[in-house]
């Protein structure tokens, strides 16, 4: 039997290996080519950390059975839901899982605080901060999930709401102070702790209810960062290095992702959290004048078949229609015709970063045909056709030219610079931000109305017919 200190060293070493696996996994997830293996590397790290923790934690066999049972139930639910979820529903699934992480961190804090054994003030402070962040993230993520799933359809807003939220925040912080200072223990302890968690949970709900459903992906990313932070704090409480490192990495990655999304939408985080963007269709910004000109698929197909260079811009509509396989079929046909085809991906096309890359990868589109905004924007000028498939805001030239537009300043794909533009969408509906699109009425733009999947199928027939 190895000595206690050997076990301790082995445990810490295993945590270090697990942490290294998380980091390698994350690194690999940053490219679609290596993303799947990245998930596996991180998964192996997670299994290692879990096994080591279970093996060396010295729990009673009853507790061990409870933990293993929970892992089995959670694992099965995650496996089944992960297999079934549609790509367009991914943001709410992330919200739900993320909320669970925050809730788990808060639960650890609750156990530590309720147990009430002699803790140093540092220990108490860290547990309390982690409990606070984890609770806010838990309840906030559940509301975000409910909004994206359509279970909550209205954004609750009323006068004085920000003051009410501020009051809830101050009461929560006050209760946290009472817990940390030991005043709560003198008053019996438990009521202060229970109230603290109740108010922290209420804060997550109150903060998230007024935010427009349209802004939820950014909010989810923020809660993801907070969950990571909460897990990191609770890692200190449990003296678990794997949790500290994994939590910090998730916190940092979530913060970067939140920043990236806000930047790509040209919004500040404050604006996302405290304004009602995208809620009304009267978002203003000077309505677009001019009329949209329709085109038949047969004419569009001929135009494309005789082009030299086509840039395809996919958006949310392609995801909804699940048109990616047809799009790849069309692309191959065009390449066979000697047309140079590229894909242009905006960082927030669709409903989460990477949304389009994943769909195109799923359809088998090679990565070297896919470019991001910075790489491809200068190339639109040399394109004969920009084919926009269910994208809207990410190609709205008002973001570049119209100062009064709500999306002014948002970086966009310069599809309007192409010689011809064909836009596939079902009708005259607006995009995510609820504003009209100046691209759709330009002289060189033609609208191919219809569901993306059937419109692309018609284009395939037309290109074939063109010989
Ligand atoms: P979008 O602005 O939401 O526009 C999508 C367009 O697709 C709509 O105009 C719609 O027009 C069309 N459409 C819907 N269903 C369709 C179907 N079955 N077939 C064909 N067309 C269909 O999408 P986007 O250009 O991809 O821009 C993404 C937006 O989401 C941006 O405003 C971005 O800021 C926001 N956002 C993205 C993220 C992210 O991380 N990706 C996060 C938060 C917010 P019709 O109704 O006329 O068909």
XYZ file of C-alpha atoms and ligand atoms in Angstrom:
515
model
C 0.000 0.000 0.000
C 1.622 3.310 -1.014
C 2.106 5.908 1.692
C -0.265 8.851 2.075
C 2.324 11.254 0.700
C 2.913 9.066 -2.378
C -0.835 8.998 -3.032
C -0.953 12.752 -2.595
C 1.890 13.275 -5.099
C 0.336 10.864 -7.590
C -2.995 12.660 -7.299
C -1.427 16.064 -7.943
C 0.575 14.672 -10.855
C -2.571 13.196 -12.385
C -4.318 16.553 -12.045
C -1.433 18.205 -13.831
C -1.675 15.672 -16.670
C -5.460 16.192 -16.802
C -4.969 19.969 -16.969
C -2.425 19.582 -19.772
C -4.943 17.407 -21.645
C -7.647 20.115 -21.230
C -5.320 22.729 -22.664
C -4.179 20.581 -25.586
C -7.862 19.753 -26.220
C -8.859 23.422 -26.229
C -6.010 24.315 -28.533
C -7.094 21.639 -30.994
C -10.708 22.788 -30.803
C -9.708 26.118 -32.323
C -9.432 24.622 -35.812
C -12.186 22.626 -37.526
C -9.535 20.208 -38.819
C -8.505 19.126 -35.319
C -11.659 20.007 -33.336
C -13.040 16.481 -32.982
C -9.749 15.125 -31.645
C -9.597 18.176 -29.331
C -12.898 17.170 -27.748
C -11.502 13.656 -27.234
C -8.250 14.856 -25.643
C -10.164 17.066 -23.225
C -12.571 14.188 -22.543
C -9.684 11.889 -21.599
C -8.440 14.627 -19.244
C -11.879 14.840 -17.666
C -12.090 11.051 -17.161
C -8.605 11.013 -15.610
C -9.453 13.857 -13.201
C -12.732 12.173 -12.226
C -11.217 8.724 -11.682
C -8.336 10.106 -9.614
C -10.683 12.197 -7.483
C -13.007 9.248 -6.895
C -10.171 6.807 -6.276
C -8.366 8.908 -3.696
C -11.098 10.851 -2.021
C -11.643 8.230 0.644
C -15.421 8.312 0.377
C -17.623 5.662 1.958
C -18.789 2.997 -0.462
C -22.331 4.380 -0.217
C -21.148 7.841 -1.298
C -19.046 6.311 -4.026
C -22.111 4.497 -5.356
C -24.039 7.777 -5.304
C -21.309 9.554 -7.288
C -20.980 6.753 -9.836
C -24.783 6.553 -10.176
C -24.982 10.321 -10.789
C -22.201 10.165 -13.372
C -23.994 7.307 -15.152
C -27.366 9.109 -15.225
C -25.778 12.440 -16.277
C -23.631 10.696 -18.881
C -26.603 8.921 -20.465
C -28.730 12.085 -20.561
C -25.838 14.056 -22.099
C -25.088 11.339 -24.654
C -28.702 11.033 -25.822
C -29.390 14.768 -25.931
C -26.025 15.453 -27.612
C -26.858 12.964 -30.361
C -30.345 14.328 -30.905
C -29.926 18.081 -30.715
C -30.286 20.015 -33.982
C -27.427 22.400 -34.819
C -29.851 25.330 -34.661
C -30.756 24.356 -31.079
C -27.146 24.153 -29.926
C -27.077 27.551 -28.130
C -29.851 26.549 -25.711
C -28.239 23.178 -25.106
C -25.000 24.946 -24.199
C -26.995 27.249 -21.910
C -28.492 24.269 -20.114
C -25.208 22.406 -19.623
C -23.462 25.563 -18.666
C -26.126 26.260 -16.050
C -25.526 22.797 -14.612
C -21.825 23.626 -14.177
C -22.656 26.848 -12.352
C -25.211 25.003 -10.219
C -22.681 22.307 -9.328
C -20.136 24.939 -8.252
C -22.802 26.680 -6.171
C -23.781 23.333 -4.604
C -20.176 22.727 -3.523
C -20.127 26.174 -1.943
C -23.443 25.504 -0.203
C -22.199 22.215 1.280
C -19.017 23.897 2.534
C -20.870 26.852 4.033
C -23.679 24.820 5.620
C -21.157 22.407 7.088
C -19.841 25.366 9.014
C -16.628 23.702 10.254
C -13.781 26.018 11.199
C -12.776 27.694 8.012
C -10.253 30.430 7.521
C -11.664 33.708 6.339
C -9.949 33.191 2.977
C -11.592 29.798 2.591
C -15.006 31.249 3.466
C -14.546 34.195 1.116
C -13.563 32.003 -1.809
C -16.442 29.580 -1.199
C -18.886 32.477 -0.932
C -17.693 34.241 -4.099
C -17.801 30.945 -6.022
C -21.282 30.251 -4.634
C -22.455 33.698 -5.703
C -21.120 33.484 -9.252
C -22.231 29.871 -9.676
C -25.797 30.639 -8.500
C -26.161 33.654 -10.807
C -24.818 31.613 -13.695
C -27.126 28.687 -12.879
C -30.424 30.568 -12.703
C -29.423 33.014 -15.463
C -28.514 30.160 -17.818
C -31.834 28.435 -17.143
C -33.709 31.605 -18.122
C -31.494 31.931 -21.225
C -32.347 28.331 -22.104
C -36.077 28.956 -21.611
C -35.940 32.026 -23.840
C -34.067 30.355 -26.680
C -36.290 27.275 -26.458
C -39.339 29.527 -26.770
C -40.606 28.603 -23.271
C -40.393 32.287 -22.292
C -41.427 34.431 -25.211
C -41.583 37.877 -23.634
C -38.790 39.953 -22.179
C -39.984 41.154 -18.791
C -39.325 44.881 -18.426
C -40.708 47.510 -16.076
C -39.761 50.890 -14.705
C -37.166 50.822 -11.944
C -36.024 47.360 -12.966
C -32.348 48.285 -12.944
C -32.718 49.690 -9.428
C -34.454 46.507 -8.316
C -31.602 44.428 -9.755
C -29.067 46.692 -8.062
C -30.950 46.264 -4.766
C -30.910 42.448 -5.133
C -27.190 42.612 -5.866
C -26.495 44.768 -2.813
C -28.558 42.528 -0.506
C -26.728 39.449 -1.841
C -23.342 41.083 -1.286
C -24.443 42.158 2.213
C -25.461 38.587 3.055
C -22.158 37.349 1.644
C -20.349 39.748 3.955
C -22.355 38.479 6.930
C -21.363 34.891 6.091
C -17.679 35.687 5.612
C -17.384 37.909 8.670
C -18.829 35.203 10.890
C -21.710 37.427 11.960
C -24.071 34.925 10.395
C -22.681 32.076 12.474
C -23.436 34.025 15.642
C -26.997 34.468 14.424
C -27.390 30.782 13.802
C -25.676 30.797 10.393
C -28.141 28.896 8.286
C -30.740 31.634 7.557
C -28.056 33.998 6.260
C -26.603 31.301 4.009
C -30.032 30.242 2.690
C -31.026 33.849 2.038
C -27.682 34.480 0.351
C -28.271 31.673 -2.154
C -31.937 32.639 -2.649
C -30.961 36.224 -3.504
C -28.065 35.153 -5.741
C -30.411 32.846 -7.686
C -32.995 35.644 -7.907
C -30.302 37.962 -9.264
C -29.530 35.575 -12.152
C -33.242 35.448 -13.032
C -33.772 39.210 -12.664
C -30.672 40.042 -14.730
C -31.577 37.731 -17.608
C -35.345 38.280 -17.893
C -35.132 41.745 -19.503
C -32.462 40.797 -22.056
C -33.830 40.310 -25.576
C -33.863 36.706 -26.801
C -31.755 37.905 -29.710
C -28.845 38.723 -27.412
C -28.941 35.394 -25.612
C -25.945 33.792 -27.380
C -23.654 36.518 -26.015
C -25.202 36.239 -22.565
C -24.754 32.452 -22.615
C -21.104 32.903 -23.455
C -20.786 35.328 -20.528
C -22.425 32.849 -18.143
C -20.098 30.189 -19.514
C -17.144 32.342 -18.450
C -18.738 32.913 -15.033
C -19.331 29.185 -14.548
C -15.656 28.548 -15.254
C -14.716 31.151 -12.689
C -17.075 29.666 -10.085
C -15.626 26.175 -10.672
C -12.115 27.617 -10.291
C -13.066 29.196 -6.945
C -14.592 25.972 -5.679
C -11.430 24.161 -6.815
C -9.585 26.267 -4.214
C -12.193 25.340 -1.626
C -11.782 21.621 -2.321
C -8.040 21.956 -2.867
C -8.486 20.330 -6.271
C -5.903 21.503 -8.792
C -7.750 20.009 -11.789
C -10.833 22.089 -10.960
C -8.795 25.237 -10.476
C -7.038 24.900 -13.813
C -10.073 23.692 -15.800
C -12.243 26.426 -14.267
C -9.721 29.140 -15.017
C -9.257 27.924 -18.589
C -13.036 27.857 -19.163
C -13.349 31.286 -17.556
C -10.655 32.746 -19.799
C -11.964 31.034 -22.960
C -15.528 32.163 -22.197
C -14.387 35.731 -21.632
C -12.505 35.765 -24.952
C -15.496 34.291 -26.786
C -17.851 36.846 -25.232
C -15.510 39.625 -26.327
C -15.202 38.176 -29.831
C -18.987 37.986 -30.236
C -19.561 41.485 -28.871
C -16.812 42.865 -31.120
C -18.136 41.116 -34.230
C -21.534 42.699 -33.503
C -19.864 46.031 -32.692
C -21.579 46.112 -29.309
C -20.226 46.572 -25.837
C -21.069 43.993 -23.202
C -22.947 46.719 -21.297
C -25.030 47.358 -24.393
C -25.867 43.654 -24.670
C -26.795 43.394 -20.988
C -28.659 46.648 -20.556
C -30.201 47.616 -23.909
C -33.139 46.099 -25.718
C -31.445 45.515 -29.044
C -33.218 43.367 -31.636
C -36.449 43.288 -29.664
C -38.669 45.346 -31.932
C -38.855 45.281 -35.688
C -38.935 49.085 -35.610
C -35.239 49.153 -34.768
C -34.994 52.280 -36.931
C -31.828 53.210 -38.713
C -33.498 54.860 -41.708
C -35.610 52.531 -43.770
C -34.118 51.261 -46.992
C -35.626 52.707 -50.159
C -35.763 50.876 -53.469
C -37.342 47.648 -54.555
C -36.081 44.118 -54.499
C -35.756 42.490 -57.936
C -36.500 38.781 -58.200
C -34.676 36.257 -60.342
C -35.665 32.760 -61.446
C -33.381 29.888 -60.480
C -32.902 29.035 -64.177
C -31.439 32.487 -64.888
C -29.401 32.454 -61.691
C -27.972 29.054 -62.626
C -26.887 30.263 -66.070
C -25.255 33.336 -64.560
C -23.329 31.156 -62.145
C -22.360 28.513 -64.677
C -20.682 31.189 -66.814
C -18.914 32.910 -63.928
C -15.220 32.717 -63.230
C -15.364 33.328 -59.524
C -18.222 32.913 -57.019
C -18.143 33.660 -53.320
C -20.812 31.906 -51.261
C -21.939 33.574 -48.021
C -23.907 31.200 -45.775
C -26.036 32.460 -42.896
C -28.641 31.445 -40.370
C -31.175 30.561 -43.111
C -28.856 27.890 -44.513
C -28.723 26.318 -41.040
C -32.516 26.438 -40.612
C -33.062 24.881 -44.033
C -30.246 22.336 -43.490
C -29.139 23.219 -46.996
C -25.403 22.630 -46.489
C -25.306 19.306 -48.362
C -27.061 20.786 -51.386
C -24.724 23.782 -51.215
C -21.702 21.493 -51.399
C -23.298 19.616 -54.329
C -23.769 22.931 -56.149
C -20.190 23.933 -55.330
C -18.743 20.716 -56.760
C -20.808 21.164 -59.912
C -19.535 24.706 -60.339
C -15.938 23.644 -59.739
C -16.418 20.977 -62.438
C -17.533 23.830 -64.704
C -14.209 25.550 -64.056
C -15.651 28.154 -61.671
C -13.504 29.212 -58.728
C -15.697 28.930 -55.633
C -14.915 30.190 -52.134
C -16.946 30.360 -48.922
C -16.928 33.532 -46.829
C -17.718 33.082 -43.153
C -18.610 35.996 -40.906
C -17.609 35.468 -37.249
C -21.227 35.723 -36.067
C -23.028 34.221 -39.057
C -25.742 31.957 -37.727
C -26.419 31.853 -34.026
C -23.059 31.002 -32.507
C -19.427 31.375 -33.491
C -18.321 28.550 -35.726
C -21.933 27.664 -36.634
C -21.323 27.833 -40.389
C -17.913 26.137 -40.249
C -19.430 23.154 -38.458
C -22.275 22.826 -40.967
C -19.972 23.099 -43.977
C -17.520 20.623 -42.439
C -20.439 18.234 -41.836
C -21.328 18.467 -45.540
C -17.718 17.689 -46.507
C -16.630 21.125 -47.771
C -12.793 21.186 -47.696
C -11.364 23.742 -45.271
C -9.201 25.401 -47.887
C -12.323 26.659 -49.666
C -13.481 28.413 -46.497
C -12.193 31.854 -45.560
C -13.019 34.217 -42.755
C -13.890 37.866 -43.055
C -10.384 39.325 -42.993
C -9.069 36.872 -45.552
C -11.821 37.215 -48.116
C -13.243 40.707 -47.907
C -10.852 42.184 -50.471
C -11.817 39.432 -52.932
C -15.477 40.371 -53.388
C -14.468 43.035 -55.920
C -13.134 40.329 -58.218
C -16.109 37.989 -57.777
C -18.627 37.651 -60.601
C -21.308 36.483 -58.205
C -21.744 36.692 -54.437
C -24.304 34.004 -53.573
C -25.934 34.812 -50.233
C -27.707 31.825 -48.718
C -29.985 32.754 -45.796
C -27.636 35.470 -44.536
C -28.795 38.982 -43.865
C -27.223 41.234 -41.223
C -23.706 39.997 -41.902
C -23.867 41.405 -45.458
C -25.794 44.623 -44.744
C -23.722 47.498 -46.223
C -25.513 49.952 -43.901
C -23.156 48.674 -41.213
C -20.378 50.354 -43.210
C -22.140 53.382 -44.637
C -25.206 54.405 -42.617
C -24.341 56.073 -39.330
C -27.931 55.939 -38.120
C -28.176 52.168 -38.561
C -28.303 50.182 -35.288
C -25.629 47.891 -36.723
C -23.363 50.722 -37.911
C -19.754 49.755 -37.245
C -20.383 46.008 -37.254
C -17.762 44.424 -39.535
C -19.545 42.898 -42.530
C -18.708 40.796 -45.557
C -18.452 43.175 -48.522
C -20.823 41.196 -50.743
C -22.121 44.470 -52.218
C -18.757 44.908 -53.977
C -19.303 41.812 -56.133
C -20.331 42.345 -59.774
C -23.587 40.437 -59.215
C -25.327 39.372 -56.036
C -27.890 36.567 -55.749
C -29.701 36.381 -52.411
C -31.603 33.262 -51.408
C -34.239 33.864 -48.738
C -37.877 32.996 -48.329
C -39.355 36.480 -48.545
C -38.813 40.074 -47.550
C -38.304 39.166 -43.882
C -35.639 40.920 -41.851
C -32.649 39.336 -40.173
C -31.722 38.906 -36.548
C -31.384 42.626 -35.856
C -34.825 43.416 -37.282
C -33.692 45.991 -39.831
C -33.951 46.258 -43.610
C -30.960 45.358 -45.730
C -29.618 47.892 -48.237
C -27.875 45.111 -50.176
C -31.191 43.644 -51.324
C -32.188 46.722 -53.358
C -28.878 47.403 -55.097
C -28.836 47.424 -58.912
C -26.651 44.335 -59.140
C -28.688 42.305 -56.619
C -31.303 39.707 -57.539
C -33.495 37.899 -55.030
C -34.081 34.185 -55.418
C -37.069 33.671 -53.133
C -37.593 30.297 -51.511
C -36.414 27.928 -48.829
C -32.631 27.636 -49.065
C -32.649 23.899 -49.642
C -35.120 23.936 -52.514
C -33.645 27.109 -54.045
C -30.162 25.574 -54.111
C -31.612 22.351 -55.591
C -33.160 24.427 -58.378
C -29.826 26.156 -58.965
C -28.171 22.742 -59.278
C -30.663 21.756 -61.981
C -30.152 25.078 -63.738
C -26.342 24.793 -63.721
C -26.657 21.228 -65.062
C -29.016 22.438 -67.776
C -26.545 25.161 -68.711
C -24.235 22.326 -69.761
P -29.806 36.744 -39.975
O -29.417 38.164 -40.001
O -30.546 36.230 -38.786
O -30.679 36.460 -41.290
C -31.068 35.171 -41.619
C -31.939 35.255 -42.858
O -32.224 33.927 -43.254
C -33.261 35.944 -42.629
O -33.272 37.201 -43.241
C -34.312 34.985 -43.242
O -35.054 35.691 -44.232
C -33.466 33.906 -43.889
N -34.027 32.570 -43.682
C -34.563 32.040 -42.580
N -34.971 30.788 -42.798
C -34.658 30.510 -44.088
C -34.831 29.358 -44.914
N -35.398 28.228 -44.461
N -34.393 29.421 -46.186
C -33.821 30.552 -46.683
N -33.642 31.672 -45.934
C -34.057 31.636 -44.655
O -28.560 35.774 -40.173
P -27.005 36.052 -40.415
O -26.785 36.905 -41.612
O -26.378 34.701 -40.366
O -26.557 36.929 -39.191
C -26.485 36.407 -37.897
C -27.081 37.385 -36.925
O -27.157 36.741 -35.657
C -26.256 38.649 -36.778
O -27.087 39.765 -36.609
C -25.492 38.375 -35.499
O -25.106 39.542 -34.815
C -26.512 37.579 -34.710
N -25.883 36.783 -33.662
C -24.990 35.831 -34.009
C -24.309 35.180 -33.020
C -23.245 34.184 -33.372
O -22.426 33.887 -32.518
N -23.236 33.652 -34.583
C -24.576 35.429 -31.688
C -25.525 36.402 -31.369
C -26.164 37.051 -32.375
P -36.524 35.174 -44.629
O -37.318 35.170 -43.380
O -36.998 36.151 -45.661
O -36.343 33.807 -45.197
